[in-house]
């Protein structure tokens, strides 16, 4: 991959995923999306255990992603005490477009 291709990739990321402001944001969204695809859900503790960043950074990033409506938090069905995170429809559509764009670039 050339630097020109990387520039195109970065431009596509900024355009299609404006809510992704850091590598940690991207890694958290990918982890949540992968869990959602597998029919599972992740809470804050599981996200912290992935060692994407320090626990306080993960907590801060999750709050920001919820505030920007990239993810939504809800209570786990059957256990009203545990909060879990899922990608919003807007985020799923944006990632789908982003992946499609990446395939075209590569």
mmCIF file of N, CA and C in Angstrom:
data_model
loop_
_atom_site.group_PDB
_atom_site.id
_atom_site.type_symbol
_atom_site.label_atom_id
_atom_site.label_comp_id
_atom_site.label_asym_id
_atom_site.label_seq_id
_atom_site.Cartn_x
_atom_site.Cartn_y
_atom_site.Cartn_z
ATOM 1 N N UNK A 1 0.850 -1.173 0.000
ATOM 2 C CA UNK A 1 0.000 0.000 0.000
ATOM 3 C C UNK A 1 0.896 1.237 0.000
ATOM 4 N N UNK A 2 0.576 2.170 -0.851
ATOM 5 C CA UNK A 2 1.367 3.385 -0.965
ATOM 6 C C UNK A 2 0.818 4.463 -0.031
ATOM 7 N N UNK A 3 1.596 5.508 0.134
ATOM 8 C CA UNK A 3 1.143 6.611 0.982
ATOM 9 C C UNK A 3 -0.057 7.318 0.358
ATOM 10 N N UNK A 4 -0.127 7.343 -0.953
ATOM 11 C CA UNK A 4 -1.295 7.935 -1.621
ATOM 12 C C UNK A 4 -2.545 7.140 -1.267
ATOM 13 N N UNK A 5 -2.452 5.813 -1.282
ATOM 14 C CA UNK A 5 -3.589 4.965 -0.909
ATOM 15 C C UNK A 5 -3.960 5.181 0.553
ATOM 16 N N UNK A 6 -2.952 5.367 1.401
ATOM 17 C CA UNK A 6 -3.215 5.646 2.811
ATOM 18 C C UNK A 6 -3.919 6.988 2.976
ATOM 19 N N UNK A 7 -3.545 7.974 2.155
ATOM 20 C CA UNK A 7 -4.227 9.272 2.192
ATOM 21 C C UNK A 7 -5.697 9.121 1.817
ATOM 22 N N UNK A 8 -5.964 8.357 0.773
ATOM 23 C CA UNK A 8 -7.347 8.125 0.340
ATOM 24 C C UNK A 8 -8.118 7.403 1.436
ATOM 25 N N UNK A 9 -7.470 6.444 2.064
ATOM 26 C CA UNK A 9 -8.072 5.696 3.169
ATOM 27 C C UNK A 9 -8.417 6.628 4.328
ATOM 28 N N UNK A 10 -7.483 7.509 4.690
ATOM 29 C CA UNK A 10 -7.711 8.445 5.803
ATOM 30 C C UNK A 10 -8.832 9.425 5.469
ATOM 31 N N UNK A 11 -8.874 9.873 4.235
ATOM 32 C CA UNK A 11 -9.937 10.786 3.806
ATOM 33 C C UNK A 11 -11.300 10.113 3.901
ATOM 34 N N UNK A 12 -11.371 8.857 3.447
ATOM 35 C CA UNK A 12 -12.627 8.096 3.520
ATOM 36 C C UNK A 12 -13.052 7.906 4.969
ATOM 37 N N UNK A 13 -12.084 7.623 5.841
ATOM 38 C CA UNK A 13 -12.396 7.426 7.258
ATOM 39 C C UNK A 13 -12.971 8.701 7.875
ATOM 40 N N UNK A 14 -12.334 9.824 7.581
ATOM 41 C CA UNK A 14 -12.828 11.101 8.137
ATOM 42 C C UNK A 14 -14.206 11.454 7.603
ATOM 43 N N UNK A 15 -14.434 11.169 6.347
ATOM 44 C CA UNK A 15 -15.715 11.506 5.725
ATOM 45 C C UNK A 15 -16.835 10.588 6.220
ATOM 46 N N UNK A 16 -16.585 9.290 6.233
ATOM 47 C CA UNK A 16 -17.639 8.323 6.538
ATOM 48 C C UNK A 16 -17.801 8.042 8.031
ATOM 49 N N UNK A 17 -16.746 8.252 8.791
ATOM 50 C CA UNK A 17 -16.784 7.956 10.229
ATOM 51 C C UNK A 17 -16.376 9.192 11.036
ATOM 52 N N UNK A 18 -17.144 10.267 10.979
ATOM 53 C CA UNK A 18 -16.743 11.495 11.670
ATOM 54 C C UNK A 18 -16.720 11.376 13.192
ATOM 55 N N UNK A 19 -17.400 10.383 13.724
ATOM 56 C CA UNK A 19 -17.450 10.185 15.167
ATOM 57 C C UNK A 19 -16.230 9.433 15.684
ATOM 58 N N UNK A 20 -15.387 8.919 14.800
ATOM 59 C CA UNK A 20 -14.154 8.223 15.192
ATOM 60 C C UNK A 20 -13.043 9.259 15.252
ATOM 61 N N UNK A 21 -12.628 9.569 16.470
ATOM 62 C CA UNK A 21 -11.622 10.615 16.642
ATOM 63 C C UNK A 21 -10.255 10.086 17.061
ATOM 64 N N UNK A 22 -10.199 8.782 17.365
ATOM 65 C CA UNK A 22 -8.925 8.208 17.789
ATOM 66 C C UNK A 22 -8.898 6.723 17.459
ATOM 67 N N UNK A 23 -7.709 6.139 17.564
ATOM 68 C CA UNK A 23 -7.593 4.700 17.350
ATOM 69 C C UNK A 23 -8.400 3.927 18.388
ATOM 70 N N UNK A 24 -8.439 4.453 19.607
ATOM 71 C CA UNK A 24 -9.215 3.791 20.660
ATOM 72 C C UNK A 24 -10.700 3.772 20.313
ATOM 73 N N UNK A 25 -11.208 4.892 19.789
ATOM 74 C CA UNK A 25 -12.613 4.934 19.366
ATOM 75 C C UNK A 25 -12.885 3.843 18.340
ATOM 76 N N UNK A 26 -12.019 3.775 17.342
ATOM 77 C CA UNK A 26 -12.186 2.788 16.281
ATOM 78 C C UNK A 26 -12.135 1.368 16.835
ATOM 79 N N UNK A 27 -11.159 1.095 17.689
ATOM 80 C CA UNK A 27 -11.020 -0.249 18.271
ATOM 81 C C UNK A 27 -12.230 -0.610 19.130
ATOM 82 N N UNK A 28 -12.744 0.333 19.888
ATOM 83 C CA UNK A 28 -13.926 0.063 20.713
ATOM 84 C C UNK A 28 -15.151 -0.211 19.844
ATOM 85 N N UNK A 29 -15.336 0.586 18.791
ATOM 86 C CA UNK A 29 -16.476 0.375 17.899
ATOM 87 C C UNK A 29 -16.381 -0.978 17.199
ATOM 88 N N UNK A 30 -15.190 -1.356 16.779
ATOM 89 C CA UNK A 30 -15.001 -2.648 16.126
ATOM 90 C C UNK A 30 -15.295 -3.783 17.104
ATOM 91 N N UNK A 31 -14.832 -3.668 18.339
ATOM 92 C CA UNK A 31 -15.085 -4.712 19.346
ATOM 93 C C UNK A 31 -16.578 -4.835 19.632
ATOM 94 N N UNK A 32 -17.253 -3.713 19.777
ATOM 95 C CA UNK A 32 -18.697 -3.737 20.046
ATOM 96 C C UNK A 32 -19.435 -4.313 18.840
ATOM 97 N N UNK A 33 -19.054 -3.887 17.633
ATOM 98 C CA UNK A 33 -19.690 -4.398 16.422
ATOM 99 C C UNK A 33 -19.479 -5.890 16.238
ATOM 100 N N UNK A 34 -18.276 -6.367 16.508
ATOM 101 C CA UNK A 34 -17.985 -7.797 16.381
ATOM 102 C C UNK A 34 -18.814 -8.606 17.374
ATOM 103 N N UNK A 35 -18.933 -8.106 18.588
ATOM 104 C CA UNK A 35 -19.751 -8.797 19.593
ATOM 105 C C UNK A 35 -21.213 -8.802 19.166
ATOM 106 N N UNK A 36 -21.691 -7.672 18.659
ATOM 107 C CA UNK A 36 -23.074 -7.580 18.191
ATOM 108 C C UNK A 36 -23.329 -8.564 17.063
ATOM 109 N N UNK A 37 -22.396 -8.669 16.107
ATOM 110 C CA UNK A 37 -22.534 -9.624 14.999
ATOM 111 C C UNK A 37 -22.608 -11.062 15.501
ATOM 112 N N UNK A 38 -21.879 -11.337 16.570
ATOM 113 C CA UNK A 38 -21.853 -12.689 17.135
ATOM 114 C C UNK A 38 -23.052 -12.954 18.043
ATOM 115 N N UNK A 39 -23.915 -11.953 18.201
ATOM 116 C CA UNK A 39 -25.092 -12.125 19.055
ATOM 117 C C UNK A 39 -24.806 -11.906 20.522
ATOM 118 N N UNK A 40 -23.651 -11.340 20.815
ATOM 119 C CA UNK A 40 -23.273 -11.080 22.202
ATOM 120 C C UNK A 40 -23.335 -9.577 22.457
ATOM 121 N N UNK A 41 -23.163 -9.223 23.690
ATOM 122 C CA UNK A 41 -23.121 -7.810 24.044
ATOM 123 C C UNK A 41 -21.968 -7.598 25.022
ATOM 124 N N UNK A 42 -21.402 -6.422 24.954
ATOM 125 C CA UNK A 42 -20.280 -6.098 25.823
ATOM 126 C C UNK A 42 -20.650 -4.977 26.772
ATOM 127 N N UNK A 43 -20.229 -5.144 28.006
ATOM 128 C CA UNK A 43 -20.374 -4.096 29.000
ATOM 129 C C UNK A 43 -19.040 -3.391 29.182
ATOM 130 N N UNK A 44 -19.038 -2.429 30.063
ATOM 131 C CA UNK A 44 -17.825 -1.642 30.294
ATOM 132 C C UNK A 44 -16.668 -2.519 30.764
ATOM 133 N N UNK A 45 -16.929 -3.439 31.660
ATOM 134 C CA UNK A 45 -15.868 -4.302 32.191
ATOM 135 C C UNK A 45 -15.220 -5.132 31.084
ATOM 136 N N UNK A 46 -16.055 -5.715 30.199
ATOM 137 C CA UNK A 46 -15.507 -6.523 29.105
ATOM 138 C C UNK A 46 -14.674 -5.649 28.157
ATOM 139 N N UNK A 47 -15.128 -4.426 27.917
ATOM 140 C CA UNK A 47 -14.375 -3.514 27.060
ATOM 141 C C UNK A 47 -13.043 -3.122 27.699
ATOM 142 N N UNK A 48 -13.052 -2.933 29.001
ATOM 143 C CA UNK A 48 -11.806 -2.604 29.700
ATOM 144 C C UNK A 48 -10.831 -3.772 29.668
ATOM 145 N N UNK A 49 -11.347 -4.999 29.714
ATOM 146 C CA UNK A 49 -10.486 -6.180 29.701
ATOM 147 C C UNK A 49 -9.826 -6.433 28.350
ATOM 148 N N UNK A 50 -10.284 -5.761 27.307
ATOM 149 C CA UNK A 50 -9.671 -5.912 25.989
ATOM 150 C C UNK A 50 -8.326 -5.188 25.888
ATOM 151 N N UNK A 51 -7.995 -4.384 26.892
ATOM 152 C CA UNK A 51 -6.726 -3.643 26.945
ATOM 153 C C UNK A 51 -6.524 -2.734 25.732
ATOM 154 N N UNK A 52 -7.591 -2.124 25.284
ATOM 155 C CA UNK A 52 -7.507 -1.154 24.193
ATOM 156 C C UNK A 52 -6.850 0.125 24.710
ATOM 157 N N UNK A 53 -7.157 0.461 25.933
ATOM 158 C CA UNK A 53 -6.593 1.641 26.588
ATOM 159 C C UNK A 53 -6.754 1.432 28.086
ATOM 160 N N UNK A 54 -6.320 2.395 28.865
ATOM 161 C CA UNK A 54 -6.489 2.288 30.311
ATOM 162 C C UNK A 54 -7.986 2.295 30.634
ATOM 163 N N UNK A 55 -8.369 1.714 31.762
ATOM 164 C CA UNK A 55 -9.799 1.689 32.121
ATOM 165 C C UNK A 55 -10.450 3.068 32.129
ATOM 166 N N UNK A 56 -9.739 4.075 32.611
ATOM 167 C CA UNK A 56 -10.343 5.408 32.642
ATOM 168 C C UNK A 56 -10.523 5.972 31.228
ATOM 169 N N UNK A 57 -9.583 5.681 30.334
ATOM 170 C CA UNK A 57 -9.707 6.136 28.954
ATOM 171 C C UNK A 57 -10.861 5.427 28.260
ATOM 172 N N UNK A 58 -10.990 4.129 28.481
ATOM 173 C CA UNK A 58 -12.114 3.377 27.886
ATOM 174 C C UNK A 58 -13.433 3.971 28.368
ATOM 175 N N UNK A 59 -13.535 4.238 29.650
ATOM 176 C CA UNK A 59 -14.758 4.812 30.213
ATOM 177 C C UNK A 59 -15.066 6.171 29.577
ATOM 178 N N UNK A 60 -14.059 7.001 29.449
ATOM 179 C CA UNK A 60 -14.239 8.331 28.853
ATOM 180 C C UNK A 60 -14.628 8.225 27.380
ATOM 181 N N UNK A 61 -13.972 7.334 26.643
ATOM 182 C CA UNK A 61 -14.270 7.153 25.220
ATOM 183 C C UNK A 61 -15.689 6.616 25.024
ATOM 184 N N UNK A 62 -16.103 5.696 25.861
ATOM 185 C CA UNK A 62 -17.461 5.139 25.759
ATOM 186 C C UNK A 62 -18.486 6.238 26.005
ATOM 187 N N UNK A 63 -18.260 7.068 27.011
ATOM 188 C CA UNK A 63 -19.180 8.188 27.281
ATOM 189 C C UNK A 63 -19.296 9.107 26.069
ATOM 190 N N UNK A 64 -18.170 9.386 25.426
ATOM 191 C CA UNK A 64 -18.169 10.245 24.245
ATOM 192 C C UNK A 64 -18.903 9.582 23.079
ATOM 193 N N UNK A 65 -18.675 8.294 22.871
ATOM 194 C CA UNK A 65 -19.347 7.591 21.782
ATOM 195 C C UNK A 65 -20.855 7.509 22.005
ATOM 196 N N UNK A 66 -21.269 7.398 23.257
ATOM 197 C CA UNK A 66 -22.703 7.423 23.566
ATOM 198 C C UNK A 66 -23.257 8.824 23.300
ATOM 199 N N UNK A 67 -22.525 9.848 23.704
ATOM 200 C CA UNK A 67 -22.975 11.230 23.518
ATOM 201 C C UNK A 67 -23.094 11.594 22.039
ATOM 202 N N UNK A 68 -22.210 11.047 21.193
ATOM 203 C CA UNK A 68 -22.269 11.321 19.751
ATOM 204 C C UNK A 68 -23.222 10.373 19.030
ATOM 205 N N UNK A 69 -23.857 9.507 19.796
ATOM 206 C CA UNK A 69 -24.829 8.535 19.268
ATOM 207 C C UNK A 69 -24.220 7.551 18.283
ATOM 208 N N UNK A 70 -22.936 7.238 18.472
ATOM 209 C CA UNK A 70 -22.290 6.195 17.682
ATOM 210 C C UNK A 70 -22.649 4.829 18.255
ATOM 211 N N UNK A 71 -22.827 4.793 19.572
ATOM 212 C CA UNK A 71 -23.277 3.570 20.248
ATOM 213 C C UNK A 71 -24.429 3.936 21.171
ATOM 214 N N UNK A 72 -25.176 2.929 21.545
ATOM 215 C CA UNK A 72 -26.227 3.168 22.532
ATOM 216 C C UNK A 72 -26.019 2.207 23.687
ATOM 217 N N UNK A 73 -26.401 2.674 24.848
ATOM 218 C CA UNK A 73 -26.288 1.814 26.018
ATOM 219 C C UNK A 73 -27.690 1.440 26.457
ATOM 220 N N UNK A 74 -27.785 0.212 26.921
ATOM 221 C CA UNK A 74 -29.081 -0.278 27.398
ATOM 222 C C UNK A 74 -28.829 -1.296 28.502
ATOM 223 N N UNK A 75 -29.887 -1.592 29.206
ATOM 224 C CA UNK A 75 -29.778 -2.601 30.255
ATOM 225 C C UNK A 75 -29.913 -3.982 29.634
ATOM 226 N N UNK A 76 -29.121 -4.914 30.124
ATOM 227 C CA UNK A 76 -29.151 -6.284 29.626
ATOM 228 C C UNK A 76 -30.494 -6.906 29.955
ATOM 229 N N UNK A 77 -31.103 -7.515 28.955
ATOM 230 C CA UNK A 77 -32.386 -8.172 29.182
ATOM 231 C C UNK A 77 -32.206 -9.297 30.198
ATOM 232 N N UNK A 78 -33.103 -9.370 31.139
ATOM 233 C CA UNK A 78 -33.035 -10.400 32.173
ATOM 234 C C UNK A 78 -32.216 -9.996 33.383
ATOM 235 N N UNK A 79 -31.365 -8.998 33.210
ATOM 236 C CA UNK A 79 -30.553 -8.509 34.323
ATOM 237 C C UNK A 79 -30.548 -6.986 34.240
ATOM 238 N N UNK A 80 -31.454 -6.361 34.925
ATOM 239 C CA UNK A 80 -31.621 -4.923 34.845
ATOM 240 C C UNK A 80 -30.491 -4.117 35.456
ATOM 241 N N UNK A 81 -29.440 -4.779 35.926
ATOM 242 C CA UNK A 81 -28.339 -4.059 36.561
ATOM 243 C C UNK A 81 -27.173 -3.825 35.615
ATOM 244 N N UNK A 82 -27.025 -4.665 34.611
ATOM 245 C CA UNK A 82 -25.838 -4.612 33.754
ATOM 246 C C UNK A 82 -26.109 -3.781 32.498
ATOM 247 N N UNK A 83 -25.249 -2.813 32.249
ATOM 248 C CA UNK A 83 -25.342 -1.963 31.064
ATOM 249 C C UNK A 83 -24.494 -2.587 29.968
ATOM 250 N N UNK A 84 -25.067 -2.659 28.756
ATOM 251 C CA UNK A 84 -24.339 -3.179 27.598
ATOM 252 C C UNK A 84 -24.399 -2.149 26.481
ATOM 253 N N UNK A 85 -23.492 -2.283 25.536
ATOM 254 C CA UNK A 85 -23.372 -1.314 24.449
ATOM 255 C C UNK A 85 -23.580 -1.993 23.103
ATOM 256 N N UNK A 86 -24.291 -1.313 22.216
ATOM 257 C CA UNK A 86 -24.501 -1.792 20.857
ATOM 258 C C UNK A 86 -24.274 -0.627 19.888
ATOM 259 N N UNK A 87 -23.917 -0.974 18.661
ATOM 260 C CA UNK A 87 -23.764 0.050 17.639
ATOM 261 C C UNK A 87 -25.144 0.562 17.240
ATOM 262 N N UNK A 88 -25.244 1.838 16.962
ATOM 263 C CA UNK A 88 -26.500 2.380 16.449
ATOM 264 C C UNK A 88 -26.593 2.025 14.964
ATOM 265 N N UNK A 89 -27.795 2.138 14.428
ATOM 266 C CA UNK A 89 -28.003 1.852 13.007
ATOM 267 C C UNK A 89 -27.138 2.780 12.148
ATOM 268 N N UNK A 90 -27.039 4.045 12.554
ATOM 269 C CA UNK A 90 -26.219 5.028 11.832
ATOM 270 C C UNK A 90 -24.768 4.566 11.750
ATOM 271 N N UNK A 91 -24.255 4.029 12.840
ATOM 272 C CA UNK A 91 -22.863 3.579 12.883
ATOM 273 C C UNK A 91 -22.666 2.340 12.026
ATOM 274 N N UNK A 92 -23.614 1.405 12.089
ATOM 275 C CA UNK A 92 -23.503 0.198 11.265
ATOM 276 C C UNK A 92 -23.485 0.560 9.776
ATOM 277 N N UNK A 93 -24.357 1.470 9.370
ATOM 278 C CA UNK A 93 -24.411 1.906 7.961
ATOM 279 C C UNK A 93 -23.102 2.586 7.578
ATOM 280 N N UNK A 94 -22.586 3.429 8.445
ATOM 281 C CA UNK A 94 -21.338 4.147 8.165
ATOM 282 C C UNK A 94 -20.168 3.177 8.013
ATOM 283 N N UNK A 95 -20.081 2.184 8.880
ATOM 284 C CA UNK A 95 -18.999 1.204 8.784
ATOM 285 C C UNK A 95 -19.138 0.354 7.532
ATOM 286 N N UNK A 96 -20.373 0.024 7.173
ATOM 287 C CA UNK A 96 -20.594 -0.762 5.951
ATOM 288 C C UNK A 96 -20.090 0.020 4.734
ATOM 289 N N UNK A 97 -20.408 1.310 4.675
ATOM 290 C CA UNK A 97 -19.937 2.160 3.573
ATOM 291 C C UNK A 97 -18.418 2.283 3.607
ATOM 292 N N UNK A 98 -17.855 2.386 4.790
ATOM 293 C CA UNK A 98 -16.403 2.516 4.953
ATOM 294 C C UNK A 98 -15.691 1.254 4.477
ATOM 295 N N UNK A 99 -16.205 0.105 4.852
ATOM 296 C CA UNK A 99 -15.592 -1.161 4.429
ATOM 297 C C UNK A 99 -15.685 -1.304 2.912
ATOM 298 N N UNK A 100 -16.812 -0.928 2.351
ATOM 299 C CA UNK A 100 -16.973 -0.964 0.900
ATOM 300 C C UNK A 100 -15.946 -0.063 0.221
ATOM 301 N N UNK A 101 -15.755 1.119 0.760
ATOM 302 C CA UNK A 101 -14.770 2.055 0.232
ATOM 303 C C UNK A 101 -13.364 1.477 0.337
ATOM 304 N N UNK A 102 -13.055 0.817 1.447
ATOM 305 C CA UNK A 102 -11.735 0.211 1.616
ATOM 306 C C UNK A 102 -11.491 -0.864 0.569
ATOM 307 N N UNK A 103 -12.511 -1.658 0.299
ATOM 308 C CA UNK A 103 -12.355 -2.699 -0.715
ATOM 309 C C UNK A 103 -12.054 -2.095 -2.078
ATOM 310 N N UNK A 104 -12.667 -0.971 -2.372
ATOM 311 C CA UNK A 104 -12.421 -0.301 -3.652
ATOM 312 C C UNK A 104 -11.017 0.273 -3.725
ATOM 313 N N UNK A 105 -10.513 0.762 -2.596
ATOM 314 C CA UNK A 105 -9.175 1.343 -2.557
ATOM 315 C C UNK A 105 -8.121 0.258 -2.734
ATOM 316 N N UNK A 106 -8.331 -0.848 -2.025
ATOM 317 C CA UNK A 106 -7.338 -1.927 -2.065
ATOM 318 C C UNK A 106 -7.548 -2.761 -3.302
#
